[in-house]
Structure formats: C-alpha cells, structure tokens
C-alpha cells in the first residue's frame, strides 16, 4: 500500500478528548473508570463480535478452503492434459476461489495476519520475471515474506494459468514439468496457510476476538474498522485507481490490475466491495451499522448504507472487462472511483470517529 | 481560528490546574513568566547544536535503507570531524551543516553508553549493503521501504529513539540534578551557573524559544527551528498527555523563578519536567507497541516495533524513582528482544499486549 495519511482525521479525534481530559483532571485527580469495559454496550458488542466470528469470518475461511480444493482438482486436470478446454474448465473455479478470498480479505488481523495470509495469497501484480526465473532454475522459496514482487498466490496462478501462451508453456515436454511443479507448490502453500488460519481461529482466537469489548488499538472493533478503511483504500488504490493511472498522470497500467490475465478484475472488485459491505452490516444480524445506531449515529449509518449502494452500482456500471474499460470507457471508471472515494472518507473518517477508533494500519511514520 | 480557540481552551485549563494544586493560599510572585523562552543572556548553543547533530546523524543513518553507507562517515559524524555534516542531512536545522562542522563539540562525548549506541549505528552501516535484497527470518535486508536486521529490527530506529534517552534524558536530568547546588549569584554581565545549566537543559529538549503546541511544524515550509528529538515527540505522540505544553511552561517558569530565587517553584518545575519528558517516551513506546498489533503489513509492523524498541532503550535513562520499576523494564526489554518475526506470528499478540499493559500499569493512560 502507498502511504495514505489524512491528518485531519486524527486531529479531529484528538481535540475533544484532550479538552475533556483537561476538564476532568483540572484539579489533578487521576482518571479512573475511563476503561471501555463494563459499560452498557458490552452485551451488544459481544453479540456483534460472535456474529462476525461465527457467521461471517470463520465460514468465509471454510468457503475459501473448499474453493481451493475444487480449484486444485480442476488445475490437476489442466496439468495432466494442457489444452484450451481444460484451461477454460479451470476458470470458473479460479474465479470462485478468488472471490472466496475477497470475502475474507477484510479480517486481516489475528490468525490471518500471523500467517501473512493476504500478503501471500494476494499481493499483485505478480513478479513475472522472478516467477519465470524460479521456474527455470527450480530454485525458489515460497516461505519468504513477500516484500515487493509476488511469486505466489492468486496473482501467480492468474499469470501461469491464463497468461499469454500459458497452455503451450505447460505442454512443453521439458520446461513444462518445472512449471507444473511450481503451480502445485503455489496451490499447496495457499491451502496450508488457509488451513492454519482456520485452525488458529478455532483453537483460541475466536475466544479472544469475541471477548475484546473495547474499541482501543488492538481491540476487535478497532481491527474491524481499521480493516474497513484499509479495504476501501486498497479498492481505491491498487484495485482501481493505480491501474487506471491515478498515480501515473493518467497513464493506464491495465496489467497491474487484480486478476488481469483471467480478465475478472471487475468481478473481483465487485466481490470485494460487497464483502466490505457485509463486514459493515454484519449480514442480517448485529454489525457495525447497528452499533452506530446504538451510539445514536443513525444519520451517519444511513449515509454509509446509501453510499455503499451508490458505489456498488457505479462499479457494476463499468463494462467488463475492467482492463479494457480503463481506456475504452474511462468515464464509468472515473465515476466509480469517485463514489469509492466518498465511501472511503465516510468509513475512514466519520465511522472511525463516531466509534472512537484510531486508524493506524498504515506505515505513515515520517521518521 | 479553530486552532487559536483550542489553544485558549488548553491554556485556560492549565491555569485551573495550577491554581488547584497550590492549596496553601495564593502565591504572589514578584516576577512574571514570559510566554516564550525569552530570557537575557541565554547561551545553550552546545545543547541545541547536539540536538541538531542528532538530527543530522540519524537522518544519515536512515539513508541506509536506500544506499550503502560508509563506515568512515559514521565515525566522522559521530565525532564531528572531517566536515562530515552535509546540506543533505543537516540543511534545515537550528544549527546547519556548515555551523556544525566548525564546532569542537560532538555527540560522542555526551551520549550515555556511547559504545553501545555507536555499535547500533555501525550495524546499520554494515547492513546497508543489503538495501536492495529482500529480508527474511534470519536474513537481514529490505522489507517494503525499511532495512531490517535478521530479526526485523531497524537499527537506525534503535539509535534515533534510544538517543532520546541516552543523549536527551541523560543530559537534562544530569543538569537539573546539578541545578539545586549551583551557584546563583546574579550579575548583570553573565548568567549565573544555575541559569546556564537550566538553559542547557532546555536546549536538549529541542523545542524553539517560541514553541507553540498548537502549531503544525510539518507544514511547508518546515521551519529550521522546529521541535526535534523528544521535542518532536511532544507533538507526535505526547499530545494526549499534554507533555509539550507542560514541559515548556515548566522550563519558562523555572527559569523565571531562578531569576527571583524562588526555589520551591523551580523545584516544582524540575519535577514536572522530569515526569513529562519520561512520560513522553513512555507514551511513544506505548503507541508503537499497540499500533504494531493492528498492522498486518510487515514493513509497517516492524517499523513500529523498531520504534518501540528504541523508546524502550531510551527509558533506561529515566530518573531515579521512576514509576516504571526495574522488573517491569527488564520484562519490556525481554519482549522487544524477541525476534519480530515471532512477535508477528502470534495471532493473539500476547507479548505485545503484556508490554502495553506494563506501560499502562506504570504510567496510567498514555494515549486516547
């Protein structure tokens, strides 16, 4: 992620607290009872967190696991007999698995962060020259943390299975063997980290997650709201804005989009934003939206919900594939970009402020 | 307009605070405390210049993340020899590179545990050859835009933040501890020994004479006499505890009190300064040890942990009788000496939560 920093956000949050503290402490009394625990919203918060853990996050990882298993079966058929038809046969499973990942991209904290799941599964664009040299030499280590170019995950599969001449390269009797091995290694690592994440949630993190009822840094609600903002930043930046040329004076880099080779960038973006909305609403049960209502911020909640609808519609209005729309239909991309920006501001500034959560996921330290 | 309003609110509250704390009836001082550190005959060049050297040296070390550093340059900057300071690293400071290069003072002589901190700096220099190769557990190199050692630590952070204790706290406390026994014969020609030591202590704090806690010093054009080192952290991580306003006011009050030989006010100022400089470092450490729990990007996470590590190093130089006990401090160091990859691999952040809790137990709430 690029450096993203909005000083006004932090500033707004600090002023009222500072003033209030001074009034409270004017006669040098030490503050007691500022702990967020033990207040009347605890029961609600706990039910909300149980809903997130049991109905959204953990089932989301299980869905990813199932989809990856299906993908592996389809890929095995492709690898045993590379052809246009076995390749086409992989695509629906690839898209389903990638979309299943979009549904768990948001809870990148706790077990997923400890496994570096997102970093491994979806750092894009893929580092093509490194992937090719790894395949050629047979010398690569997928356990190293990804620092810049990604060797693995969905972006690598996207390139290796759907890139130009992919079928021919797989069919090559000599170099094809290494390539097949590489694809299998990538898939196995994706499955391993997904399994580890599922197991860590079940083994104890669920309990930690649902019992963290504060909103301070490192709390479950703090994580959720930070990640709502983070995903919106990622949608505005790497998923849409950067390939669209927002960081390059309007010069389009379509091949840097997520899922470029399989041409599913738009579907992934829509799946991502739908997932963000689900994490905001908590599905049909208690979520951040209800929490805002409970805090008396109903107008803000209404605004956010309305903006989700506007932004999702604007994304849907882009003609597929997104990579072609960057140059073929820039006005629709621009419109979606603007609505995403508005939603980002609402979540990162207004919702964070209303819930008393500090946004601090980014590496914004200037020193 | 909004900022001014806030400033007024803050000052008003501070006045209330001080009036409440003097229960023995109103004191009528026969001197006034100026709004800025504007006293006659202030000469604290050595202290202010050392903070400028700190800024230049640590800025140079930071370059190790993008190019190979030369070990001779490290020695020259540390000892201030061979006109080592350049416009690139010390171009916009209270004392700029050309002024620093002509001075006979250096960092080397005034830093506590100088050998250790120089070794950290040398380690950064040694690792800088890996500025373009990726890091991995057990292997030094680059993660994002950060250069880390085999366990994920940025050595330049250990130096930059550690020196806020080993250079700043150490000298400020040493001077303030000496002040009560200093000669305070007031003559018109020169400051008294006590005034001189007080001014030097203020110089190490790294804030300008007209320090304004409400001013955003990072707005371009960035002023040369912006807050540096611990002074910079008053604004960066010490806002919630109101450190900047309290320390600055205590320095002005104490200096005025010395001029009027009002020693009880001076001693109150000393204790405020000690309390809030230490607490600033604690608040910064606390911030980074909690922020790192939220960060999933390793570059951001390791940077936060490195900052935390540096601030914990700095707290070694806290005043005697600190709220942070020796046992608590040992545990903090132990936690931060865990390889950062291991800290990152714990989904529950157990150790980092424990570290944050140690801070809260010792100092109370440090951040909003």
XYZ file of C-alpha atoms in Angstrom, chain A residues 91-321:
231
model
C -11.627 -20.574 -14.972
C -14.970 -20.795 -13.092
C -13.237 -22.494 -10.164
C -10.413 -19.966 -10.233
C -12.896 -17.105 -10.168
C -14.911 -18.737 -7.382
C -11.808 -19.266 -5.250
C -10.556 -15.744 -5.886
C -13.962 -14.346 -4.941
C -13.964 -16.526 -1.830
C -10.701 -14.840 -0.928
C -12.257 -11.395 -1.476
C -14.808 -12.396 1.162
C -12.044 -12.887 3.758
C -9.648 -10.208 2.631
C -11.010 -7.882 5.300
C -10.308 -9.782 8.546
C -6.554 -9.438 8.068
C -5.697 -9.488 11.757
C -5.148 -12.218 14.335
C -4.547 -15.604 12.664
C -4.570 -14.319 9.069
C -2.027 -11.637 9.928
C 0.077 -14.129 11.879
C 0.104 -16.401 8.801
C 0.539 -13.425 6.467
C -2.339 -14.920 4.540
C -3.319 -11.910 2.444
C 0.265 -10.988 1.739
C 0.897 -14.481 0.389
C -2.405 -15.091 -1.391
C -2.995 -11.740 -2.997
C -0.035 -9.425 -3.466
C -0.495 -8.195 -7.020
C 0.630 -7.674 -9.714
C 2.736 -10.885 -9.937
C 6.509 -10.549 -10.331
C 6.682 -12.253 -13.687
C 10.426 -12.236 -14.227
C 11.048 -13.669 -10.751
C 8.405 -16.341 -11.285
C 9.931 -17.308 -14.626
C 13.464 -17.432 -13.267
C 12.237 -19.502 -10.307
C 10.601 -21.972 -12.687
C 13.652 -22.123 -14.956
C 16.092 -22.773 -12.109
C 13.745 -24.749 -9.881
C 15.178 -22.569 -7.131
C 12.513 -20.626 -5.234
C 11.320 -20.285 -1.657
C 7.640 -19.577 -1.173
C 8.003 -19.286 2.595
C 9.839 -15.969 2.412
C 7.707 -12.947 3.246
C 6.750 -11.062 0.126
C 8.412 -7.697 0.088
C 7.753 -6.366 -3.373
C 7.116 -8.679 -6.321
C 4.855 -11.568 -5.554
C 5.936 -15.056 -6.560
C 2.779 -16.800 -5.492
C -0.873 -16.769 -4.561
C -3.756 -15.940 -6.880
C -1.748 -13.398 -8.911
C 0.883 -16.032 -9.789
C -1.811 -18.579 -10.705
C -3.589 -15.925 -12.752
C -0.440 -15.399 -14.794
C 0.675 -19.029 -15.004
C -2.707 -20.426 -15.993
C -4.254 -17.604 -18.013
C -1.264 -15.582 -19.237
C -0.365 -15.421 -22.896
C 0.737 -18.822 -24.247
C 0.099 -20.470 -20.853
C -1.233 -23.718 -22.323
C 1.688 -24.097 -24.722
C 4.197 -23.427 -21.976
C 2.575 -26.067 -19.768
C 2.557 -28.515 -22.657
C 6.298 -28.132 -23.256
C 7.738 -31.583 -22.501
C 10.873 -30.138 -20.881
C 10.181 -26.801 -19.175
C 6.536 -27.724 -18.625
C 7.474 -30.077 -15.782
C 9.006 -27.339 -13.670
C 6.062 -25.085 -14.416
C 3.565 -27.696 -13.263
C 5.558 -28.292 -10.106
C 5.578 -24.559 -9.418
C 1.812 -24.282 -9.816
C 1.299 -27.184 -7.423
C 3.672 -25.677 -4.886
C 1.819 -22.365 -5.044
C -1.538 -24.063 -4.560
C -0.294 -26.161 -1.670
C 1.050 -23.135 0.145
C -2.284 -21.337 -0.307
C -4.067 -24.335 1.155
C -1.635 -24.697 4.037
C -1.939 -21.071 5.149
C -5.727 -21.157 4.807
C -5.882 -24.307 6.951
C -3.579 -22.775 9.551
C -5.771 -19.697 9.705
C -8.922 -21.778 10.182
C -7.249 -23.832 12.894
C -5.957 -20.815 14.788
C -9.395 -19.225 14.792
C -10.907 -22.414 16.183
C -8.088 -23.116 18.621
C -8.432 -19.959 20.640
C -8.532 -16.793 18.622
C -12.339 -16.872 18.363
C -12.458 -16.670 22.117
C -10.022 -13.739 22.195
C -11.914 -11.997 19.413
C -15.395 -12.165 20.925
C -14.216 -11.109 24.381
C -12.404 -8.000 23.269
C -15.060 -5.418 24.036
C -13.070 -2.222 23.969
C -12.510 -0.018 20.962
C -8.870 0.821 21.604
C -5.926 -0.135 19.428
C -5.698 -3.905 19.122
C -9.366 -4.464 20.039
C -11.648 -6.473 17.766
C -13.806 -3.467 16.893
C -10.635 -1.473 16.320
C -9.436 -4.162 13.916
C -12.739 -4.332 12.035
C -12.961 -0.589 11.494
C -9.310 -0.249 10.568
C -9.772 -3.006 8.009
C -12.963 -1.467 6.613
C -10.878 1.606 5.869
C -7.926 -0.454 4.655
C -10.007 -2.409 2.136
C -11.512 0.814 0.815
C -8.020 2.259 0.443
C -6.989 -0.876 -1.433
C -10.044 -0.655 -3.691
C -9.393 2.987 -4.411
C -5.650 2.411 -4.944
C -4.298 -0.928 -6.182
C -7.586 -2.421 -7.363
C -8.934 0.520 -9.395
C -7.012 3.755 -9.060
C -3.440 2.679 -9.776
C -4.081 0.587 -12.913
C -6.409 3.415 -14.027
C -3.454 5.812 -13.854
C -4.318 7.776 -10.715
C -0.697 7.599 -9.615
C 0.830 7.860 -13.039
C -0.601 11.038 -14.540
C -3.413 9.184 -16.218
C -1.190 6.628 -17.939
C -3.102 3.354 -17.705
C -1.365 0.211 -16.408
C -4.132 -2.300 -17.033
C -1.815 -5.270 -16.472
C -1.323 -4.191 -12.860
C -4.976 -4.840 -12.071
C -6.064 -7.701 -9.839
C -6.952 -10.798 -11.925
C -5.764 -9.182 -15.161
C -4.871 -12.362 -17.101
C -8.148 -14.118 -16.396
C -9.953 -10.818 -17.075
C -12.009 -10.913 -13.882
C -10.822 -7.621 -12.343
C -14.284 -6.097 -12.306
C -15.896 -9.181 -10.777
C -13.239 -9.232 -8.080
C -13.719 -5.544 -7.319
C -17.473 -6.013 -7.030
C -16.995 -9.099 -4.835
C -14.593 -7.123 -2.669
C -16.937 -4.192 -2.181
C -19.885 -6.494 -1.487
C -17.740 -8.201 1.140
C -16.797 -4.860 2.710
C -20.493 -4.056 2.916
C -21.172 -7.372 4.596
C -18.489 -6.644 7.175
C -20.075 -3.261 7.749
C -23.609 -4.592 8.203
C -22.748 -7.915 9.825
C -25.135 -9.526 7.335
C -28.659 -9.778 8.697
C -27.511 -9.900 12.335
C -25.766 -7.326 14.512
C -22.987 -5.373 12.831
C -21.168 -2.049 12.825
C -24.283 -0.456 11.295
C -26.374 -1.429 14.326
C -23.559 -0.347 16.607
C -23.669 3.134 15.057
C -27.428 3.253 15.578
C -26.899 2.239 19.185
C -24.458 5.124 19.562
C -27.118 7.467 18.177
C -25.358 7.955 14.834
C -28.304 6.929 12.710
C -27.836 9.659 10.106
C -24.242 8.635 9.551
C -25.257 4.994 9.276
C -27.945 5.878 6.722
C -25.390 7.856 4.726
C -22.914 4.992 4.740
C -25.501 2.407 3.706
C -26.732 4.663 0.890
C -23.174 5.269 -0.288
C -22.472 1.509 -0.380
C -25.389 1.124 -2.772
C -24.256 4.040 -4.941
C -20.658 2.777 -5.071
C -21.598 -0.838 -5.841
C -23.925 0.334 -8.618
C -21.198 2.546 -10.037
C -18.778 -0.400 -10.086
C -21.409 -2.603 -11.725
C -21.916 0.043 -14.403
C -18.358 -0.405 -15.689
C -18.411 -2.637 -18.791
C -16.351 -5.839 -18.316
C -13.504 -6.489 -18.593
